[in-house]
Amino acid sequence: MEDSGALFGLLESLFPVRFESRSKNDYDGLAGVVLMHGDRDAANQVSDLGLPVFVVLHDEGTRIPSEGAKVTLTHNSVLPRPMRGQTLEVRESLEVAIVAARTDEVVVATMQGEPIWVLGWRGGAARHFVGTPLPALAGKDFLYEHVNDKQFICFLPLIQFLRDLTAADAWTPPPIRASFIFDDPNLHWKRYGHVDYREMARHAEKHNYHAAFATVPLDAWFVHRDTADLFRENKARLSLLVHGNNHIRSELGRSFSEEEALALAAQALRRIAWLERRSGVEVSYVMAPPHGPCSEAMMRGMVRVGFEAACISQGWLRELRRESDCRSRIGLAMSENVAGLHLIPRFGMSSRNFRTRILLAAYLDQPVIPAGHHEDAANGLELLEQLASFLNTLGDVHWMDMKSIVRSNFSTRREKEVLYVKMFSRIIRLKVPEEVKQVCIERPWLDGGAAERFPMGKSRLR
Ligand SMILES: [Zn+2]
């Protein structure tokens, strides 16, 4: 590779790889090669050494106007199953070149019917040729802002190359997990605005989905008995999580002292515990911050009182960027830990490009959380049906409440009798296979040998 820039630094934090800048033909000791502005001759030299190679050919070939163009991913098995056969729209003007496929190569992606990502093999080593530029990152850019419906096609081939390259060290992610979230509803009555809970429970059963309602702790003072019963009887389809405390503007995003933040988080959870006692409905201790932002003092307060995670939007990620020097890879892992709290990304359910959002979340092993308000059900439940039916075609999709989603946020790796577990939540629910004699836990948020008490809970580990 040539000049690396910020992109390769970020990729190093996502994969067990280290990038080195090398001059042409100096490929000693490498596991694979990325050629920027490469050509087939240079690729051949790498392939002759038996090394996998990724070649950006975008200086050559006929250009295709990319804005509004349709990218089609083929059924090639190099792609993970959810991505195969999908057609997605690119919402950015990019310099994309057509890649001529040789007869012994297969097309992995096309744009407007023209090949832009081609895969071949030589001596068992993969050769990826792409006509898409690599995402251009400035120093403090978030890669996440490039991995979206605008530029996903620049990012996907390189990520896939690195995934294949590191497959031997790969962790097994959880299955695709999903839930809708509606902000604001409460248990005061059998409906909230356009949401009729009974109708939604039936609809969710019929179309296979789960709807979680982010309820405001201030509203916990009253519980409608029949509605609580409905939630208890349909807990596979309907559930609750937490939405702020009093639901005032930017409620969790103001500048708090540590004490103020702790007091607010504690009051929210006390009210929710009261709601649980009165209704008999279990609430996920997962926060959906009202209107988006959440300060780091607030996040620390939430962790201290027992919140397991927060579910946040992309807009909020940008807010965080101003406030925090947290790693710019945020948004690409299964969850991110900021100030001790795990953050799970969500996106607007009425988003025009919801297919891309769903696929990218699934590709990144993140829970798929389309979120909205009761107004999104104003014209009936067709939107939910549309999203759920698309999601349910992607494979074995597990629809669940937010607590279950958070507690299944981990990857595993097995070496004989040892089970390695990488946690992306503070609390997980792990079923240890009978043959496993040892479990090694990795908590990636504890950098540099930092220690944290390990809450064993009801562990039955020997
Ligand atoms: Zn709200």
Coordinates of C-alpha atoms and ligand atoms in Angstrom, one line a residue:
M1 CA 0.0 0.0 0.0
E2 CA 0.9 3.6 -0.4
D3 CA 0.3 6.5 1.9
S4 CA -2.1 5.2 4.5
G5 CA -3.8 8.2 6.1
A6 CA -6.5 7.9 8.7
L7 CA -8.4 5.0 7.0
F8 CA -5.8 2.3 7.6
G9 CA -5.3 3.4 11.3
L10 CA -9.0 2.9 11.8
L11 CA -9.0 -0.5 10.0
E12 CA -6.2 -1.6 12.4
S13 CA -8.6 -1.0 15.3
L14 CA -11.3 -3.1 13.7
F15 CA -9.2 -6.1 12.5
P16 CA -6.2 -8.0 13.8
V17 CA -4.0 -6.4 11.1
R18 CA -1.2 -3.9 10.9
F19 CA -0.6 -1.9 7.7
E20 CA 2.9 -1.1 6.5
S21 CA 3.8 1.2 3.7
R22 CA 6.0 -0.7 1.2
S23 CA 7.6 0.2 -2.1
K24 CA 6.8 -1.8 -5.2
N25 CA 8.0 -5.4 -5.2
D26 CA 9.0 -5.3 -1.5
Y27 CA 6.4 -7.7 -0.1
D28 CA 8.5 -9.7 2.3
G29 CA 6.7 -10.9 5.4
L30 CA 3.3 -9.7 4.4
A31 CA 0.0 -11.5 4.7
G32 CA -1.7 -9.5 2.0
V33 CA -1.3 -6.4 -0.2
V34 CA -3.5 -3.4 -0.9
L35 CA -2.5 -1.7 -4.1
M36 CA -3.9 1.8 -4.4
H37 CA -3.9 3.0 -8.0
G38 CA -2.7 -0.4 -9.0
D39 CA -2.9 -2.3 -12.2
R40 CA -3.0 -6.0 -13.3
D41 CA 0.7 -6.3 -13.8
A42 CA 1.4 -5.1 -10.2
A43 CA -1.3 -7.5 -9.0
N44 CA 0.3 -10.4 -10.9
Q45 CA 3.6 -9.8 -9.1
V46 CA 1.8 -10.0 -5.7
S47 CA -0.2 -13.1 -6.8
D48 CA 3.0 -14.8 -7.9
L49 CA 4.2 -14.7 -4.3
G50 CA 1.0 -16.4 -3.3
L51 CA -0.3 -13.4 -1.4
P52 CA -3.9 -12.1 -1.6
V53 CA -4.2 -8.7 -3.2
F54 CA -6.7 -5.9 -3.2
V55 CA -6.3 -3.5 -6.2
V56 CA -8.0 -0.1 -6.6
L57 CA -8.2 0.5 -10.3
H58 CA -10.1 3.7 -10.2
D59 CA -7.6 5.6 -12.4
E60 CA -8.5 3.5 -15.3
G61 CA -11.6 2.4 -17.2
T62 CA -14.7 4.2 -18.2
R63 CA -16.3 6.2 -15.4
I64 CA -19.9 5.7 -14.3
P65 CA -22.0 8.5 -12.8
S66 CA -22.6 7.2 -9.3
E67 CA -25.2 9.5 -7.8
G68 CA -28.6 7.7 -7.7
A69 CA -27.0 4.7 -9.4
K70 CA -28.0 1.2 -8.5
V71 CA -25.4 -1.1 -7.1
T72 CA -26.2 -4.8 -7.3
L73 CA -24.3 -7.4 -5.3
T74 CA -24.2 -10.8 -6.9
H75 CA -24.9 -14.1 -5.2
N76 CA -21.2 -14.8 -4.9
S77 CA -20.3 -16.6 -1.8
V78 CA -17.5 -14.2 -1.0
L79 CA -20.3 -12.0 0.3
P80 CA -22.0 -12.8 3.6
R81 CA -25.5 -14.2 3.0
P82 CA -27.6 -11.1 3.9
M83 CA -25.7 -9.0 1.2
R84 CA -26.1 -11.5 -1.6
G85 CA -28.5 -10.5 -4.5
Q86 CA -29.2 -7.1 -3.0
T87 CA -29.6 -3.9 -5.0
L88 CA -28.9 -0.7 -3.3
E89 CA -28.9 3.0 -4.3
V90 CA -25.8 5.1 -4.0
R91 CA -26.5 8.7 -2.8
E92 CA -23.2 10.3 -3.5
S93 CA -21.2 11.5 -6.5
L94 CA -18.2 9.2 -6.7
E95 CA -15.4 8.5 -9.2
V96 CA -16.3 4.9 -10.1
A97 CA -14.7 3.0 -12.9
I98 CA -15.8 -0.1 -14.8
V99 CA -13.6 -3.1 -14.1
A100 CA -13.2 -5.5 -17.0
A101 CA -13.6 -9.1 -15.7
R102 CA -11.5 -11.8 -17.3
T103 CA -13.1 -15.1 -18.1
D104 CA -11.7 -16.8 -15.0
E105 CA -12.9 -14.1 -12.7
V106 CA -16.3 -13.5 -11.2
V107 CA -18.2 -10.3 -10.8
V108 CA -19.1 -9.5 -7.1
A109 CA -20.8 -6.1 -7.7
T110 CA -22.1 -4.0 -10.6
M111 CA -23.2 -0.4 -10.8
Q112 CA -25.9 0.3 -13.4
G113 CA -25.2 -3.2 -14.8
E114 CA -21.4 -2.6 -15.2
P115 CA -18.9 -4.6 -13.1
I116 CA -17.2 -2.5 -10.4
W117 CA -15.9 -5.3 -8.1
V118 CA -14.3 -8.4 -9.6
L119 CA -12.8 -11.4 -7.9
G120 CA -10.2 -13.9 -9.2
W121 CA -7.9 -16.5 -7.8
R122 CA -4.3 -17.4 -8.6
G123 CA -2.5 -20.2 -6.8
G124 CA -5.2 -20.2 -4.1
A125 CA -4.8 -16.5 -3.3
A126 CA -7.7 -14.0 -3.9
R127 CA -7.4 -11.1 -6.2
H128 CA -9.9 -8.3 -5.7
F129 CA -10.2 -5.6 -8.4
V130 CA -12.4 -2.6 -7.6
G131 CA -13.3 0.5 -9.6
T132 CA -14.4 2.3 -6.4
P133 CA -12.1 4.7 -4.6
L134 CA -11.3 4.1 -0.9
P135 CA -13.1 6.3 1.5
A136 CA -11.2 9.5 1.9
L137 CA -10.9 10.3 5.6
A138 CA -9.6 13.5 7.1
G139 CA -7.8 13.3 10.5
K140 CA -10.8 13.3 12.9
D141 CA -13.4 11.9 10.5
F142 CA -15.6 9.1 11.6
L143 CA -15.4 6.1 9.3
Y144 CA -19.0 5.6 10.2
E145 CA -20.0 8.7 8.3
H146 CA -18.6 7.1 5.2
V147 CA -20.1 3.7 5.8
N148 CA -23.6 4.7 5.0
D149 CA -25.9 4.8 2.0
K150 CA -23.7 7.4 0.4
Q151 CA -20.4 5.5 0.2
F152 CA -20.9 1.9 1.4
I153 CA -19.7 0.6 -1.9
C154 CA -16.2 2.2 -1.3
F155 CA -16.0 0.5 2.0
L156 CA -17.5 -2.9 1.5
P157 CA -14.9 -4.6 -0.7
L158 CA -11.9 -3.6 1.4
I159 CA -13.7 -4.7 4.6
Q160 CA -14.6 -8.0 3.0
F161 CA -10.9 -8.5 1.9
L162 CA -9.8 -7.9 5.4
R163 CA -12.4 -10.2 6.8
D164 CA -11.3 -13.0 4.6
L165 CA -7.7 -12.3 5.3
T166 CA -8.2 -12.6 9.1
A167 CA -10.9 -15.4 8.9
A168 CA -8.7 -17.8 10.8
D169 CA -8.8 -15.5 13.8
A170 CA -12.4 -14.6 13.3
W171 CA -14.9 -14.5 16.1
T172 CA -18.4 -15.9 15.7
P173 CA -20.9 -13.1 16.0
P174 CA -24.4 -13.4 17.3
P175 CA -27.2 -14.0 14.8
I176 CA -29.0 -11.1 13.3
R177 CA -31.0 -9.4 16.1
A178 CA -33.7 -6.8 15.7
S179 CA -36.3 -4.6 17.3
F180 CA -38.3 -1.6 16.4
I181 CA -38.3 1.2 18.9
F182 CA -41.0 3.8 19.4
D183 CA -40.2 6.8 21.5
D184 CA -42.6 8.2 24.1
P185 CA -45.5 5.7 24.6
N186 CA -46.6 4.7 28.1
L187 CA -49.0 2.3 29.8
H188 CA -51.7 4.9 30.6
W189 CA -54.1 3.5 28.0
K190 CA -54.6 0.8 25.5
R191 CA -53.3 3.0 22.8
Y192 CA -50.8 5.9 22.5
G193 CA -51.4 8.3 19.6
H194 CA -51.5 6.2 16.4
V195 CA -50.3 3.1 18.2
D196 CA -52.9 0.6 19.2
Y197 CA -51.0 -1.9 21.4
R198 CA -53.3 -4.9 20.8
E199 CA -53.4 -4.3 17.1
M200 CA -49.6 -4.0 17.0
A201 CA -49.2 -7.2 19.0
R202 CA -51.3 -9.1 16.5
H203 CA -49.6 -7.5 13.6
A204 CA -46.2 -8.3 15.1
E205 CA -47.2 -11.9 15.5
K206 CA -48.4 -12.2 12.0
H207 CA -45.4 -10.5 10.3
N208 CA -42.8 -11.6 12.8
Y209 CA -41.3 -8.6 14.6
H210 CA -40.8 -7.0 18.0
A211 CA -41.8 -3.5 19.0
A212 CA -40.1 -1.9 22.0
F213 CA -41.5 1.3 23.5
A214 CA -39.2 3.8 25.1
T215 CA -41.3 5.1 28.0
V216 CA -40.8 8.2 30.0
P217 CA -40.1 7.5 33.7
L218 CA -42.2 10.5 34.7
D219 CA -45.2 8.7 33.2
A220 CA -44.8 5.7 35.5
W221 CA -47.3 7.2 38.0
F222 CA -50.2 5.5 36.3
V223 CA -50.7 2.0 34.8
H224 CA -53.8 0.9 32.8
R225 CA -54.4 -2.6 34.1
D226 CA -55.5 -4.2 30.8
T227 CA -52.6 -2.6 28.9
A228 CA -50.1 -4.0 31.4
D229 CA -51.8 -7.4 31.0
L230 CA -51.4 -7.2 27.2
F231 CA -47.7 -6.4 27.5
R232 CA -47.2 -9.3 29.9
E233 CA -49.1 -11.7 27.6
N234 CA -47.2 -10.6 24.5
K235 CA -43.7 -10.1 25.8
A236 CA -42.2 -11.8 22.8
R237 CA -43.7 -9.0 20.6
L238 CA -44.0 -5.9 22.9
S239 CA -41.7 -4.6 25.5
L240 CA -40.5 -1.4 27.2
L241 CA -37.3 0.5 27.6
V242 CA -36.4 3.9 29.2
H243 CA -36.8 7.3 27.6
G244 CA -35.1 10.0 29.6
N245 CA -36.6 10.9 33.0
N246 CA -39.0 13.9 32.6
H247 CA -38.6 14.2 28.9
I248 CA -37.5 17.8 28.8
R249 CA -35.5 19.1 25.8
S250 CA -32.0 17.8 25.6
E251 CA -32.6 16.2 29.0
L252 CA -29.5 14.0 29.1
G253 CA -27.3 16.2 27.0
R254 CA -26.9 19.2 29.4
S255 CA -23.7 19.8 31.3
F256 CA -24.1 18.1 34.6
S257 CA -22.0 17.7 37.6
E258 CA -21.4 14.0 38.4
E259 CA -23.8 14.3 41.4
E260 CA -26.6 15.8 39.3
A261 CA -26.2 13.2 36.6
L262 CA -26.2 10.4 39.1
A263 CA -29.3 11.8 40.8
L264 CA -31.2 12.1 37.5
A265 CA -30.3 8.6 36.4
A266 CA -31.2 7.2 39.8
Q267 CA -34.6 8.9 39.8
A268 CA -35.3 7.5 36.3
L269 CA -34.5 4.0 37.4
R270 CA -36.5 4.3 40.7
R271 CA -39.5 5.4 38.7
I272 CA -39.0 2.5 36.3
A273 CA -38.7 0.0 39.1
W274 CA -42.0 1.4 40.5
L275 CA -43.6 0.9 37.0
E276 CA -42.3 -2.7 36.9
R277 CA -43.8 -3.5 40.4
R278 CA -47.2 -1.9 39.5
S279 CA -47.5 -3.4 36.1
G280 CA -45.7 -6.7 36.4
V281 CA -44.0 -5.8 33.1
E282 CA -40.2 -6.1 33.0
V283 CA -38.5 -3.0 31.5
S284 CA -35.1 -3.2 29.7
Y285 CA -32.6 -1.0 31.5
V286 CA -31.6 0.5 28.2
M287 CA -31.9 4.3 27.7
A288 CA -33.2 6.0 24.5
P289 CA -32.1 9.6 25.2
P290 CA -34.9 12.0 24.4
H291 CA -34.1 14.2 21.4
G292 CA -30.7 12.5 21.0
P293 CA -27.7 13.9 23.0
C294 CA -26.3 12.5 26.2
S295 CA -23.4 13.9 28.1
E296 CA -20.5 11.8 29.3
A297 CA -21.3 12.6 33.0
M298 CA -24.8 11.3 32.3
M299 CA -23.4 8.1 30.8
R300 CA -21.3 7.6 33.9
G301 CA -24.3 8.2 36.1
M302 CA -26.4 5.7 34.1
V303 CA -23.7 3.0 34.4
R304 CA -23.5 3.5 38.2
V305 CA -27.2 3.1 38.8
G306 CA -27.5 0.0 36.6
F307 CA -28.4 1.0 33.0
E308 CA -27.0 -1.7 30.7
A309 CA -26.7 0.4 27.5
A310 CA -28.1 3.3 25.6
C311 CA -29.6 3.2 22.1
I312 CA -28.6 6.2 20.1
S313 CA -29.0 7.8 16.6
Q314 CA -26.4 8.7 14.0
G315 CA -27.2 12.4 14.7
W316 CA -26.2 11.8 18.3
L317 CA -22.9 10.3 17.2
R318 CA -22.0 13.5 15.5
E319 CA -22.9 15.4 18.7
L320 CA -20.6 13.1 20.6
R321 CA -17.8 13.8 18.2
R322 CA -17.7 17.4 19.3
E323 CA -17.8 16.6 22.9
S324 CA -15.4 13.7 23.1
D325 CA -12.1 12.5 21.7
C326 CA -13.4 9.0 21.6
R327 CA -12.1 6.7 18.9
S328 CA -13.2 7.6 15.4
R329 CA -14.1 4.1 14.6
I330 CA -17.3 4.6 16.6
G331 CA -20.4 3.1 15.0
L332 CA -18.6 0.2 13.3
A333 CA -18.4 -2.3 16.2
M334 CA -21.3 -4.3 17.6
S335 CA -21.5 -1.5 20.2
E336 CA -19.2 1.3 21.4
N337 CA -18.3 2.0 25.0
V338 CA -18.1 5.6 25.9
A339 CA -17.6 6.7 29.5
G340 CA -18.4 3.2 30.6
L341 CA -21.8 3.0 28.8
H342 CA -22.4 0.7 25.8
L343 CA -24.0 2.5 22.9
I344 CA -26.0 0.7 20.3
P345 CA -26.8 2.6 17.0
R346 CA -30.3 3.0 15.7
F347 CA -31.7 4.7 12.6
G348 CA -35.0 6.3 11.6
M349 CA -37.5 3.7 10.4
S350 CA -38.9 6.1 7.8
S351 CA -35.5 6.5 6.3
R352 CA -35.7 6.4 2.5
N353 CA -32.8 4.0 2.2
F354 CA -33.8 1.7 5.0
R355 CA -32.6 -1.3 3.1
T356 CA -29.0 -0.1 3.1
R357 CA -29.2 0.8 6.8
I358 CA -30.6 -2.6 7.7
L359 CA -27.9 -4.4 5.6
L360 CA -25.0 -2.4 6.9
A361 CA -26.1 -3.0 10.5
A362 CA -26.5 -6.7 9.8
Y363 CA -23.1 -6.7 8.0
L364 CA -21.4 -5.1 11.0
D365 CA -23.0 -7.6 13.4
Q366 CA -24.9 -4.8 15.1
P367 CA -28.5 -5.1 16.3
V368 CA -30.9 -3.8 13.7
I369 CA -32.9 -1.0 15.4
P370 CA -35.3 1.0 13.2
A371 CA -36.7 3.7 15.4
G372 CA -39.6 6.2 15.2
H373 CA -42.6 7.7 16.9
H374 CA -46.3 6.9 16.9
E375 CA -46.7 9.2 13.9
D376 CA -44.9 6.5 11.9
A377 CA -48.0 4.4 12.4
A378 CA -50.4 7.2 11.3
N379 CA -51.2 5.5 8.0
G380 CA -51.4 2.0 9.4
L381 CA -48.7 -0.6 10.1
E382 CA -47.6 -1.0 6.4
L383 CA -44.2 0.6 7.2
L384 CA -43.5 -2.0 9.9
E385 CA -44.6 -4.8 7.6
Q386 CA -42.4 -3.6 4.9
L387 CA -39.3 -3.3 7.1
A388 CA -40.0 -6.6 8.9
S389 CA -40.6 -8.5 5.7
F390 CA -37.3 -7.2 4.2
L391 CA -35.4 -8.1 7.4
N392 CA -36.9 -11.5 7.7
T393 CA -35.6 -12.4 4.2
L394 CA -32.0 -12.0 5.4
G395 CA -31.7 -15.2 7.3
D396 CA -32.3 -16.3 10.8
V397 CA -33.5 -13.0 12.4
H398 CA -34.0 -13.0 16.1
W399 CA -36.6 -10.3 17.1
M400 CA -36.2 -9.6 20.8
D401 CA -36.6 -6.9 23.6
M402 CA -33.7 -4.5 24.2
K403 CA -32.5 -6.3 27.3
S404 CA -32.1 -9.5 25.3
I405 CA -30.4 -7.7 22.5
V406 CA -27.9 -6.0 24.8
R407 CA -27.2 -9.3 26.6
S408 CA -26.5 -11.1 23.4
N409 CA -24.0 -8.5 22.3
F410 CA -20.9 -10.7 22.3
S411 CA -18.8 -12.8 19.9
T412 CA -17.2 -16.2 20.7
R413 CA -14.3 -18.2 19.5
R414 CA -13.7 -21.8 20.4
E415 CA -10.4 -23.6 20.8
K416 CA -11.0 -27.2 21.9
E417 CA -12.1 -26.9 25.6
V418 CA -11.6 -23.2 25.8
L419 CA -14.3 -20.7 24.9
Y420 CA -13.2 -17.2 24.2
V421 CA -15.8 -14.5 24.7
K422 CA -15.6 -10.9 23.5
M423 CA -18.1 -8.8 25.3
F424 CA -19.8 -5.7 23.7
S425 CA -22.1 -5.2 26.7
R426 CA -21.5 -5.0 30.4
I427 CA -23.8 -7.9 31.1
I428 CA -24.3 -10.9 28.8
R429 CA -26.2 -14.1 28.9
L430 CA -23.9 -16.9 27.8
K431 CA -24.8 -20.6 27.6
V432 CA -21.6 -22.5 28.0
P433 CA -21.4 -25.7 26.0
E434 CA -21.1 -28.8 28.1
E435 CA -17.6 -29.7 26.7
V436 CA -16.1 -26.3 27.6
K437 CA -13.7 -26.4 30.6
Q438 CA -12.5 -22.8 30.5
V439 CA -14.0 -19.5 29.5
C440 CA -11.7 -16.5 28.7
I441 CA -13.5 -13.2 28.7
E442 CA -12.3 -10.2 26.8
R443 CA -13.8 -6.8 27.5
P444 CA -12.4 -4.5 24.8
W445 CA -13.3 -1.3 26.6
L446 CA -10.8 -2.0 29.3
D447 CA -7.7 -0.6 27.6
G448 CA -4.1 -0.7 28.8
G449 CA -4.7 -3.3 31.6
A450 CA -7.4 -1.3 33.4
A451 CA -9.3 -3.4 35.9
E452 CA -13.0 -3.7 36.5
R453 CA -14.8 -6.0 38.9
F454 CA -16.4 -8.9 37.1
P455 CA -20.0 -9.4 38.1
M456 CA -20.5 -13.1 37.9
G457 CA -24.2 -13.1 38.6
K458 CA -25.8 -16.6 38.7
S459 CA -22.8 -18.2 36.9
R460 CA -22.7 -21.9 37.0
L461 CA -19.1 -22.0 35.8
R462 CA -16.9 -24.6 37.4
Ligands
ZN1 ZN -39.4 11.5 23.0

